[in-house]
XYZ file of N, CA and C in Angstrom:
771
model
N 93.977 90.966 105.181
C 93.569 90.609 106.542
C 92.777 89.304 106.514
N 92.962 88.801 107.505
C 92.380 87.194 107.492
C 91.352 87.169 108.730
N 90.434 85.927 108.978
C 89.917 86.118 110.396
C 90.379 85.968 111.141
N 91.314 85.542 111.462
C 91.726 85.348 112.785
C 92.700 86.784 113.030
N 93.014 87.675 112.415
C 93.493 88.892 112.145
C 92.148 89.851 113.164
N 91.269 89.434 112.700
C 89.629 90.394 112.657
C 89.184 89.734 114.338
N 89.358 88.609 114.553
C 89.087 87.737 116.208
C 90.449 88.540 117.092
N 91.531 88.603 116.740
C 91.869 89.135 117.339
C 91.984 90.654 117.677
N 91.666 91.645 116.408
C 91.221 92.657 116.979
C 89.832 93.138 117.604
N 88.897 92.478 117.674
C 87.665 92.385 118.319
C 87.381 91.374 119.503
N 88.678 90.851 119.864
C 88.448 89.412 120.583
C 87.798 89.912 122.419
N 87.771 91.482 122.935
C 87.193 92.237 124.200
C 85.853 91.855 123.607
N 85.157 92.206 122.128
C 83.873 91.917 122.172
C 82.949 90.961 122.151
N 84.143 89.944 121.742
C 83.776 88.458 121.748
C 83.151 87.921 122.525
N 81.686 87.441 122.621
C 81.297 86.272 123.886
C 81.839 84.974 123.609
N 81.269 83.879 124.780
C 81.653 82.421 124.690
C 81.088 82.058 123.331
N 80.000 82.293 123.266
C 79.099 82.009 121.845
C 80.017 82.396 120.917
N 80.111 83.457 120.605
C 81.283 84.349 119.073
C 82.178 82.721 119.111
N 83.089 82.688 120.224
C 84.116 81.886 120.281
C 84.181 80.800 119.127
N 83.079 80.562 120.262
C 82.323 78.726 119.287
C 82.001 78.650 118.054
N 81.413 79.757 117.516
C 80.904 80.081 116.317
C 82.078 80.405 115.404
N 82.620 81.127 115.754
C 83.941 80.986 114.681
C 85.034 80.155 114.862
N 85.322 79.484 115.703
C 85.937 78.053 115.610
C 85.632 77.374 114.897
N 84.084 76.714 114.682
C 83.183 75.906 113.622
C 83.993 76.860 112.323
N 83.750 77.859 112.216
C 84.043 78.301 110.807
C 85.339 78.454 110.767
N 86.175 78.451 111.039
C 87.561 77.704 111.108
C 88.122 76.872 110.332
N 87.400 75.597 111.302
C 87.491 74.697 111.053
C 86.589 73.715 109.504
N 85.842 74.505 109.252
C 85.071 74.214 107.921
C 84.856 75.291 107.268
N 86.131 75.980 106.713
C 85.601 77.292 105.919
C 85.289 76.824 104.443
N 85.518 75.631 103.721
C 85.077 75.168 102.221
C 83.404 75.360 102.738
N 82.812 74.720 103.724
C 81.606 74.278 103.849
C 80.923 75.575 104.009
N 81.673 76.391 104.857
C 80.675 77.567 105.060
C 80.351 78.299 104.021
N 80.667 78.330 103.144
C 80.824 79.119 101.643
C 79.267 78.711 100.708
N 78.586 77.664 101.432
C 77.930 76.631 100.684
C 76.737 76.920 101.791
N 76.513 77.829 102.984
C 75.949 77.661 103.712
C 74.904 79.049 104.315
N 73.761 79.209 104.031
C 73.184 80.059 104.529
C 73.581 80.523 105.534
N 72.636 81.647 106.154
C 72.946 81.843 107.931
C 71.911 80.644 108.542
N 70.723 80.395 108.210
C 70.000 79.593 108.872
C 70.748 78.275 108.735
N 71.309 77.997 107.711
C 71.727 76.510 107.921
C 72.828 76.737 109.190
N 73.768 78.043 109.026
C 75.292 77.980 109.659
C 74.467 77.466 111.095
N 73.583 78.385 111.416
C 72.669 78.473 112.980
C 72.622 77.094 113.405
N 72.112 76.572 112.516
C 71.706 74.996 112.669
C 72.786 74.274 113.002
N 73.950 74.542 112.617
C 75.459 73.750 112.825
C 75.979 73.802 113.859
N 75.763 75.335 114.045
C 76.339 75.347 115.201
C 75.273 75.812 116.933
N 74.085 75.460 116.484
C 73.228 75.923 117.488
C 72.934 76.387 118.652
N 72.649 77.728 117.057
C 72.583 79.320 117.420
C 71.632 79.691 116.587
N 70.964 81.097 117.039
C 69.871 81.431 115.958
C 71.082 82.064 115.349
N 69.628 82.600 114.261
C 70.352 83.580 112.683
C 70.618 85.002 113.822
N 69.792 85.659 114.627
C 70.773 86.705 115.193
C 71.318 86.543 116.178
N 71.936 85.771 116.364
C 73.546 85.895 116.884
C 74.181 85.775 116.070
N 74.538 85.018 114.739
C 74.994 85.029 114.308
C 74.948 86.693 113.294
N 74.086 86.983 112.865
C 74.219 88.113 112.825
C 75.213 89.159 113.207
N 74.313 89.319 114.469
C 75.230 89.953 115.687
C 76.705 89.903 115.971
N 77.194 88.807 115.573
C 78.452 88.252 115.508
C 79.538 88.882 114.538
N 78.641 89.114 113.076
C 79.276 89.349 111.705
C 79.212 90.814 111.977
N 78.449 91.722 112.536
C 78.551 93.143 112.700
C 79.696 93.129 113.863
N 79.886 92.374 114.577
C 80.874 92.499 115.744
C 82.373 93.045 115.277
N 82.190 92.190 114.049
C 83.347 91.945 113.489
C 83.610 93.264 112.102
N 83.200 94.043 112.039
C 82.730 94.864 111.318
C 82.300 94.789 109.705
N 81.222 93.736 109.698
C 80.591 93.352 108.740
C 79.048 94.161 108.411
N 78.231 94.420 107.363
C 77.374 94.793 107.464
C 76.452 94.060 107.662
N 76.863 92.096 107.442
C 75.964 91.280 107.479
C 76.752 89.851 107.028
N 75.741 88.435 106.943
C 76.031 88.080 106.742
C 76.967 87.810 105.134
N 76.310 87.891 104.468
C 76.496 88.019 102.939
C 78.086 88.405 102.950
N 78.097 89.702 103.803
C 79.626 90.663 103.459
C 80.521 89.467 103.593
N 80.328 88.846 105.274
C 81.263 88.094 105.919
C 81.313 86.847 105.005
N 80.409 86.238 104.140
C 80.717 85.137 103.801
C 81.844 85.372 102.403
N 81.443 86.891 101.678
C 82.375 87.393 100.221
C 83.825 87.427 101.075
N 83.885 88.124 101.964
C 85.402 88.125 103.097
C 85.939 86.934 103.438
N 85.320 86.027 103.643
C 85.622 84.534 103.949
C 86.399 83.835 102.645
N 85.344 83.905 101.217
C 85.729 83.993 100.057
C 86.883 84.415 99.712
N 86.960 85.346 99.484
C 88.215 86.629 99.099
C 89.697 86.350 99.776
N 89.204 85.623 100.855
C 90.721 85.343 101.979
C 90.877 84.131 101.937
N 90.301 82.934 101.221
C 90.490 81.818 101.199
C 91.497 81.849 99.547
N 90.851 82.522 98.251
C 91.487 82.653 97.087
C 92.880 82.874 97.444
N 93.054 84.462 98.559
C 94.438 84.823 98.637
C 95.468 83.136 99.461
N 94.901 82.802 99.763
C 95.571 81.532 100.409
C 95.234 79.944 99.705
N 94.894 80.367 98.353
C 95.186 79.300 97.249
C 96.568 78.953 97.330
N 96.791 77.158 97.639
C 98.133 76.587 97.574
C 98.694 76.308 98.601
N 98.454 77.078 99.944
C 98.699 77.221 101.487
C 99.349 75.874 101.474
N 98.532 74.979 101.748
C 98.533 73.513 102.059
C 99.783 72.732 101.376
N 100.337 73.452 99.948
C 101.113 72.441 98.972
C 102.696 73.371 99.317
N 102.324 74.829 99.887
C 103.875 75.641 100.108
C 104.719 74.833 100.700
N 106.445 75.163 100.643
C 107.121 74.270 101.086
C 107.348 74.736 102.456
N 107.698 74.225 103.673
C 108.360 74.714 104.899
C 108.924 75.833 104.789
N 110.021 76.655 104.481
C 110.300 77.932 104.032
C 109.432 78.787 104.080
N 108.419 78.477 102.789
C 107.406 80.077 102.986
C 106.256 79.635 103.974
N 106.197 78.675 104.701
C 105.853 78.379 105.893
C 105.697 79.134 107.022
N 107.535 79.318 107.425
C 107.952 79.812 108.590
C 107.851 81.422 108.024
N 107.743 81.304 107.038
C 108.379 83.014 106.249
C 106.605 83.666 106.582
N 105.663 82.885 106.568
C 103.851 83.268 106.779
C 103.877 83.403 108.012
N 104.608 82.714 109.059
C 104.383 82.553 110.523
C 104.729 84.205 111.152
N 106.003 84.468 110.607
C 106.400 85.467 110.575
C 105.856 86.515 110.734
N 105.187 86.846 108.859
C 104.711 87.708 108.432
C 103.298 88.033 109.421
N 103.074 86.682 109.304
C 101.636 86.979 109.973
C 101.755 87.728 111.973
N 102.748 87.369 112.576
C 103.071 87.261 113.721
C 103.722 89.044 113.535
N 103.936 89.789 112.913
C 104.582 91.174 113.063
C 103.162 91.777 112.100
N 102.465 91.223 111.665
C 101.382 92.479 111.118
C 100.344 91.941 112.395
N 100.175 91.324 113.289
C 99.354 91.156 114.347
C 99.902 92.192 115.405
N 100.989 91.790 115.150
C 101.607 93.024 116.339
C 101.616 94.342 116.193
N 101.832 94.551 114.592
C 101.568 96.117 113.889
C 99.880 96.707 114.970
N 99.066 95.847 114.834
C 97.750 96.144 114.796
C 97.436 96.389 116.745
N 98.603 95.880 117.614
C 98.210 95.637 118.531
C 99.546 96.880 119.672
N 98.705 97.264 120.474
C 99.226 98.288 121.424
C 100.220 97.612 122.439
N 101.547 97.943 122.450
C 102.664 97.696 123.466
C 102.667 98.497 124.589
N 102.577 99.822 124.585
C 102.570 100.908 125.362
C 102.317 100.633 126.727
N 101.047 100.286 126.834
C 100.578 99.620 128.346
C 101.230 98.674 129.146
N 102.125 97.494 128.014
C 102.652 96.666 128.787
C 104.355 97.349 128.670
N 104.663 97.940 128.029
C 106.011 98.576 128.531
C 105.827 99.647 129.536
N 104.955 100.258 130.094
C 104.952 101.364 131.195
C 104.587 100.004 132.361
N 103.717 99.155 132.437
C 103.611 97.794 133.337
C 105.543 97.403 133.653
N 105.771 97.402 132.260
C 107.491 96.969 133.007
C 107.820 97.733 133.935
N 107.967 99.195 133.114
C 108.768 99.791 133.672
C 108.416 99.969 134.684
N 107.115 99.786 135.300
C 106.996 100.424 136.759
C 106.820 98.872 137.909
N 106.911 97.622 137.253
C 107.389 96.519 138.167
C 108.627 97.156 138.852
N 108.222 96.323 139.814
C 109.638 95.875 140.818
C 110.497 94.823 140.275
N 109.981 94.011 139.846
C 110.360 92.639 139.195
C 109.652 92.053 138.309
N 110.034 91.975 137.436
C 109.552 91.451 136.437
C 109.600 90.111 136.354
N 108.533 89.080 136.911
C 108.814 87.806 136.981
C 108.138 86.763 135.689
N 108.963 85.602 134.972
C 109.187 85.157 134.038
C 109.156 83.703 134.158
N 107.880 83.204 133.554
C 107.406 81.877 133.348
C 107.004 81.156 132.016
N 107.955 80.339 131.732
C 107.324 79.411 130.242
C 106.789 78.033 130.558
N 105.828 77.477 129.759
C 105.278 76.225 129.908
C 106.140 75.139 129.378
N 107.226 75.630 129.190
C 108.083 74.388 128.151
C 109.564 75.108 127.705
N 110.283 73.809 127.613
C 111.857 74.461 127.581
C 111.703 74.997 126.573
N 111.471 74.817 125.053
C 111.882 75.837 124.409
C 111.579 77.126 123.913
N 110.448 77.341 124.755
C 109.412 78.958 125.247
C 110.149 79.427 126.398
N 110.797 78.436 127.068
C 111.755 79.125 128.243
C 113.082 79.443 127.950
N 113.782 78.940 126.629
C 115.502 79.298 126.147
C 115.178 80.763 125.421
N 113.510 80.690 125.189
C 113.484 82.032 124.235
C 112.946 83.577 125.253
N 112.360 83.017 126.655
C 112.155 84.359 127.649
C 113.263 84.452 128.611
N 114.441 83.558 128.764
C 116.036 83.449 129.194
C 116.251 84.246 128.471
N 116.565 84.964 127.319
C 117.245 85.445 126.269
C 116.505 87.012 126.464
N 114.954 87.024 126.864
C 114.272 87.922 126.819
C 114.730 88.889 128.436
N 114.751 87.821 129.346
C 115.278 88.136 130.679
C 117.144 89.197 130.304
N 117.497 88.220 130.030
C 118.969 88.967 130.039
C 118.677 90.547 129.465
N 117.934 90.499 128.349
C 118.189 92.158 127.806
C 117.245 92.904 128.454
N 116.445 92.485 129.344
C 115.346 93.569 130.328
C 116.802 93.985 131.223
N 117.863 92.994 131.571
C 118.942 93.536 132.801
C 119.720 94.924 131.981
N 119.859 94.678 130.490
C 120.818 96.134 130.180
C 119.937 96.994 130.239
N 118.514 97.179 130.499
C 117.453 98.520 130.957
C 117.538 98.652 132.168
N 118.183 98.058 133.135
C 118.506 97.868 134.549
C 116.464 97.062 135.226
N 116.781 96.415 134.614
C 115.556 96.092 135.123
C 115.556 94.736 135.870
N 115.131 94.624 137.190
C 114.969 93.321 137.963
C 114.635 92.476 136.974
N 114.561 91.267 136.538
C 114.001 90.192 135.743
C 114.158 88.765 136.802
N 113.158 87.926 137.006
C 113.691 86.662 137.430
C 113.062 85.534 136.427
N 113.612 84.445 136.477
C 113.147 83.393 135.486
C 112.793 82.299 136.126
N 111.380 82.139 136.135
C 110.914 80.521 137.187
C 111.089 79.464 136.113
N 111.931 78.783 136.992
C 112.489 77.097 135.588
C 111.232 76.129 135.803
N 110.953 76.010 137.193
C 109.606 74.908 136.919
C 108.959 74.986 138.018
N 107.458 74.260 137.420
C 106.574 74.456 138.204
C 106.478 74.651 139.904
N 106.960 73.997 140.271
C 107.429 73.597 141.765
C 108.096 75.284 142.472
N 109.216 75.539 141.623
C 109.294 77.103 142.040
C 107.993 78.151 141.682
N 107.624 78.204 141.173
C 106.553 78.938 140.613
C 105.832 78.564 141.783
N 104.950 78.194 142.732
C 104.401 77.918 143.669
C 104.987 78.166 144.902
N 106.600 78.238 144.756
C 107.258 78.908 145.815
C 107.170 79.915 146.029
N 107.122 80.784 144.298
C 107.302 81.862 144.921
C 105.918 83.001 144.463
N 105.430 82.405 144.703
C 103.703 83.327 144.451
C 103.852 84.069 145.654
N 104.046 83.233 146.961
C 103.964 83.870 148.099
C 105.084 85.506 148.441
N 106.117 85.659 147.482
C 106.860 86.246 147.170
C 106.537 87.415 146.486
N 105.695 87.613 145.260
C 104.866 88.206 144.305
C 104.078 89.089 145.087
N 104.171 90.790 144.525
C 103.274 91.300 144.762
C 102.798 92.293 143.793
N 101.612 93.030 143.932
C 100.732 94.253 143.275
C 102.664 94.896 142.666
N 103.329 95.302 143.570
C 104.042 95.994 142.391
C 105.270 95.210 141.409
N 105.443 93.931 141.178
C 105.379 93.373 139.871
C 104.787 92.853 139.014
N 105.362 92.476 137.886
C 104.789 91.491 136.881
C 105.235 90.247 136.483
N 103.821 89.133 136.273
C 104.312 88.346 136.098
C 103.881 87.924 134.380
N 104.866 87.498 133.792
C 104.734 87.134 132.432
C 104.933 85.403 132.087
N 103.779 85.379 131.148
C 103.982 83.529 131.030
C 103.624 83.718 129.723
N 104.619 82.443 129.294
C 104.655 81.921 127.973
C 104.441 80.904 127.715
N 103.954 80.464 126.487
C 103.110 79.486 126.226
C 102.569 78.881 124.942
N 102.962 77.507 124.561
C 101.936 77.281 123.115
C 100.505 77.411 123.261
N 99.693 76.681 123.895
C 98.678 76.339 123.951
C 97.749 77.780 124.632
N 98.312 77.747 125.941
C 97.662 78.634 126.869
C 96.675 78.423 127.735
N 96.574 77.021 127.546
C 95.759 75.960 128.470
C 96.351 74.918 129.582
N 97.997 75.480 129.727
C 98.605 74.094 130.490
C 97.885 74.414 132.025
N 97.096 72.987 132.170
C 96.481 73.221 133.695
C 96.710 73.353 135.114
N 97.802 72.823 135.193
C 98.532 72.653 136.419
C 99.113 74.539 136.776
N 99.103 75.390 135.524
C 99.030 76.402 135.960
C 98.246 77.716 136.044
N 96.981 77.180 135.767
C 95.604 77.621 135.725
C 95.414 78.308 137.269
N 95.803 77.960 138.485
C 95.632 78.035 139.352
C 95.890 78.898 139.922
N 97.597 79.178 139.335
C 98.460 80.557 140.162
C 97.995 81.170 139.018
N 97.582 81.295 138.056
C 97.016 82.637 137.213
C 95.705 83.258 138.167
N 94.828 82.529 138.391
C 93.855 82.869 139.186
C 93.957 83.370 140.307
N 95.255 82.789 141.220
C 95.970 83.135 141.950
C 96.181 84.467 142.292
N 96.764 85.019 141.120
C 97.229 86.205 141.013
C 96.431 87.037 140.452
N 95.183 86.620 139.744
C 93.997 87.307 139.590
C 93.600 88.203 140.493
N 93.290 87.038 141.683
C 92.648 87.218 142.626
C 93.329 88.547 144.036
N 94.668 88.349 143.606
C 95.433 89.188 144.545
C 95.803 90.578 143.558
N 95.376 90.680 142.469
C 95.281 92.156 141.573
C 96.622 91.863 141.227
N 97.942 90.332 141.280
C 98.718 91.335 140.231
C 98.384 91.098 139.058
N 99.459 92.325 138.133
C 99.495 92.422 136.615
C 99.527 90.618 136.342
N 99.483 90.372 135.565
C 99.506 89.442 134.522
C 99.914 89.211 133.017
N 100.550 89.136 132.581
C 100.881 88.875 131.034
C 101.233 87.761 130.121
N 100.434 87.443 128.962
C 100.591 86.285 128.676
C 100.707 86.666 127.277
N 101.705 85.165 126.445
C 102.427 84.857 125.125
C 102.202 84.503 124.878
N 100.930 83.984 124.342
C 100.765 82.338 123.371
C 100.342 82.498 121.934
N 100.634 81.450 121.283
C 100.156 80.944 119.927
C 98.468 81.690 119.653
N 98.587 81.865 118.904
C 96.983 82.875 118.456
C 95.702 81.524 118.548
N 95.034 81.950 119.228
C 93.899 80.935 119.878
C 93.004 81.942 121.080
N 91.831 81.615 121.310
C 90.962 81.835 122.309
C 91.463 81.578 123.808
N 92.479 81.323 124.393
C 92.913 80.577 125.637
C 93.247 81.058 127.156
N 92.801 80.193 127.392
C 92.561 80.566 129.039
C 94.015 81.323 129.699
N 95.096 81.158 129.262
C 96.010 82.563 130.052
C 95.937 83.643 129.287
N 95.582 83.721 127.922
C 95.441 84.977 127.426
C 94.052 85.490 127.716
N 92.642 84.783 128.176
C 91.615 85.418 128.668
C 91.920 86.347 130.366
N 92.832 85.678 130.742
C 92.820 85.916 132.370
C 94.171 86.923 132.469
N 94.684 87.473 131.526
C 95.775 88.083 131.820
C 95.138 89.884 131.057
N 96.403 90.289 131.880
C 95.951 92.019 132.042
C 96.522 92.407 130.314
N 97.224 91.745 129.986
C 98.142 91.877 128.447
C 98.512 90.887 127.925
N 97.719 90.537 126.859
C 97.497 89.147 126.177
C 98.452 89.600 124.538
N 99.065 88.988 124.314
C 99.970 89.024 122.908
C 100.164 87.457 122.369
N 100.238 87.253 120.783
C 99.839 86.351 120.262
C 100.655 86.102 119.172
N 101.086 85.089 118.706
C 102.485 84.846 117.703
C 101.705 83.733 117.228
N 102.243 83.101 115.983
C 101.627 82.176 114.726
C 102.357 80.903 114.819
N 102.090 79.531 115.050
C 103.054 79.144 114.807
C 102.173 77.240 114.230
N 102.681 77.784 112.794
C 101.540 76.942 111.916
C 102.255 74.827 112.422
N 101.564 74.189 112.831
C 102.526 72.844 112.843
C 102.294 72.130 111.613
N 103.236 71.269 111.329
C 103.523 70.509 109.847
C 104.141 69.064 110.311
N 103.602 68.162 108.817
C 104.044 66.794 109.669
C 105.420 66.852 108.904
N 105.970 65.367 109.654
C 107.099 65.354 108.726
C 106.849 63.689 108.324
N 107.724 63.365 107.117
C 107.019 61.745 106.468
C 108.023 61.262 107.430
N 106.937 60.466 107.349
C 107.196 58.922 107.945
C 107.680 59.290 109.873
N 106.946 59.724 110.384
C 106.901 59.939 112.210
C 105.703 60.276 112.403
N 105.041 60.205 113.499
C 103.384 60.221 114.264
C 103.584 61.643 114.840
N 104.488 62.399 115.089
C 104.576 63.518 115.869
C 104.146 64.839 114.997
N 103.490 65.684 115.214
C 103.484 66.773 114.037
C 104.764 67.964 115.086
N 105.312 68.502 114.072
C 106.215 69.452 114.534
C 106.101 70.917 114.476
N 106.457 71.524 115.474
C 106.024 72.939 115.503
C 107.054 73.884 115.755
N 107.227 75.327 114.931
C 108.598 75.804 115.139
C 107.910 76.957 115.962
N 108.629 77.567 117.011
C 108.582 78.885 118.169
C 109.225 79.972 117.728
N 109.632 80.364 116.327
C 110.215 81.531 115.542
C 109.163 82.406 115.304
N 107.868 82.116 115.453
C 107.227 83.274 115.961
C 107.153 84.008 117.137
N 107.723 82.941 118.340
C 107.412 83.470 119.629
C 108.570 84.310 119.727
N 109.718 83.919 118.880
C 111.019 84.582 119.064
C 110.967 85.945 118.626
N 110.067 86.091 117.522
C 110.130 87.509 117.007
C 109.122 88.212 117.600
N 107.873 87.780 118.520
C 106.863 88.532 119.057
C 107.655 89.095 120.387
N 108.639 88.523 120.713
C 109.173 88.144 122.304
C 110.606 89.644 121.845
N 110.916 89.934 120.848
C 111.912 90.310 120.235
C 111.243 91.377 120.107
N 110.204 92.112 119.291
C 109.247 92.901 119.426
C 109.058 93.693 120.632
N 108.375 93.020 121.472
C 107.744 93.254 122.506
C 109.167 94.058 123.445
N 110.177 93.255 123.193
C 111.734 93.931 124.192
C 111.819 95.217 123.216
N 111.675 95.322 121.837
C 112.352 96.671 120.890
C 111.625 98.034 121.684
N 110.293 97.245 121.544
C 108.590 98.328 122.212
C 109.411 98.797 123.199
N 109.754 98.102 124.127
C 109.937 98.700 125.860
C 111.241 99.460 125.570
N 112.155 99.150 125.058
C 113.385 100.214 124.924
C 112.718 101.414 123.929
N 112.351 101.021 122.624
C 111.474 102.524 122.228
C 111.136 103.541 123.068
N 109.830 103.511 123.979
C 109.524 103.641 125.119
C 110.080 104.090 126.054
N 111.090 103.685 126.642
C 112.566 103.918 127.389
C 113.013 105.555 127.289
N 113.135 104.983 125.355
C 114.389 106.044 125.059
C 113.165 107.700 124.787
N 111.650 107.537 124.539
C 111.146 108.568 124.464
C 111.094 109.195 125.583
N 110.826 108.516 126.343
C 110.512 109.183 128.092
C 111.911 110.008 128.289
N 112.755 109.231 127.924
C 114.142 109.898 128.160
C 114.414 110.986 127.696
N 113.927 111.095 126.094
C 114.164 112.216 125.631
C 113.076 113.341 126.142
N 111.879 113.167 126.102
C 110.853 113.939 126.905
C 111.506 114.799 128.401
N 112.137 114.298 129.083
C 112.813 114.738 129.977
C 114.107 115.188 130.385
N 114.153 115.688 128.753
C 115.712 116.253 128.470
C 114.937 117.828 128.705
């Protein structure tokens, strides 16, 4: 298990503070290794109990534990950096179906099943060729599905949307702003909500009723300015998430034999 394994199963207990605080350690886990709690405090300024507070959140007995855990999970990921693309996508994977092992479908497959419509939004074409694909097989459960192509419809049809569907959005980031609005939107009017994104702290997975999270590590390639990112995690979380709801399906079914 890694931290971001441990953030996401504790991420309800998380404050804004937690957030921040383990982002910093994230982002400098060589350094933290080298670093008291009073110094960490100092870095990221916070006292020593919150931070504390933080490491029991996470089910630590203290600091000390969390920093040997930090340790221990950095060794297992000796080389990370030098692997080739292959066991890359093959980690994205792995990591993206033992997150899901750890995380409850149930709620959001009885949410399907009891939409009217199941309505379907990606931030980007190729998060949208992969909930197109997701749409078609909700229709062999006989299930309404619609697919909003862009923004402009999506604003059409909020007014359309009600308490008895769902709306599902997908997403790298989970920060695209321009649709910050109709999430709140729909906050505000109680419907369901459900959101897909890349494993991160982010604003559609804070604001949604069923937040799910896929890996998807980016890598450069020589000689171009662009870093590149593959969505074969979203494909298999998105793939998942459809197996869950027919599972589901077929128990109820049998239950009522």
């Amino acid at each position: 298990m890694n931290l971001e394994t441990l953030m996401q199963k504790h991420q309800k207990s998380l404050s804004e503070l937690d957030w921040a605080i383990l982002g910093y350690v994230l982002e400098n886990e060589q350094e933290i290794m080298q670093l008291s709690i009073v110094e960490l405090g100092e870095k990221v300024h916070s006292s020593k109990s919150s931070i504390l507070r933080l490491t029991k959140k996470l089910g630590f007995s203290g600091y000390s534990e969390f920093k040997y855990f930090m340790r221990q999970a950095k060794q297992n990921n000796i080389g990370t950096t030098e692997t080739d693309l292959i066991d890359l996508q093959t980690k994205d994977i792995e990591n993206t179906v033992k997150l899901a092992q750890q995380t409850d479908f149930t709620s959001l497959s009885r949410a399907i099943q009891n939409a009217s419509t199941v309505y379907c939004y990606a931030t980007g074409y190729s998060q949208r060729k992969v909930i197109e694909e997701f749409s078609k097989m909700l229709m062999i459960c006989d299930k309404r599905s619609i697919i909003i192509p862009v923004k402009t419809e999506l604003d059409i049809s909020m007014s359309m949307i009600t308490k008895e569907d769902i709306v599902l959005f997908v997403s790298l980031s989970g920060e695209t702003d321009d649709v910050k609005e109709n999430i709140l939107s729909l906050n505000a009017r109680q419907i369901p909500v459900a959101a897909i994104t890349a494993f991160s702290h982010n604003f559609f997975a804070e604001h949604a009723q069923y937040a799910y999270f896929y890996y998807s590590t980016p890598f450069t390639v020589s000689g171009k300015e662009h870093i590149a990112q593959s969505l074969v995690g979203l494909s298999v979380l998105v793939d998942l998430i459809y197996r869950k709801y027919v599972t589901y399906l077929n128990k109820q079914f049998e239950e009522e034999r």
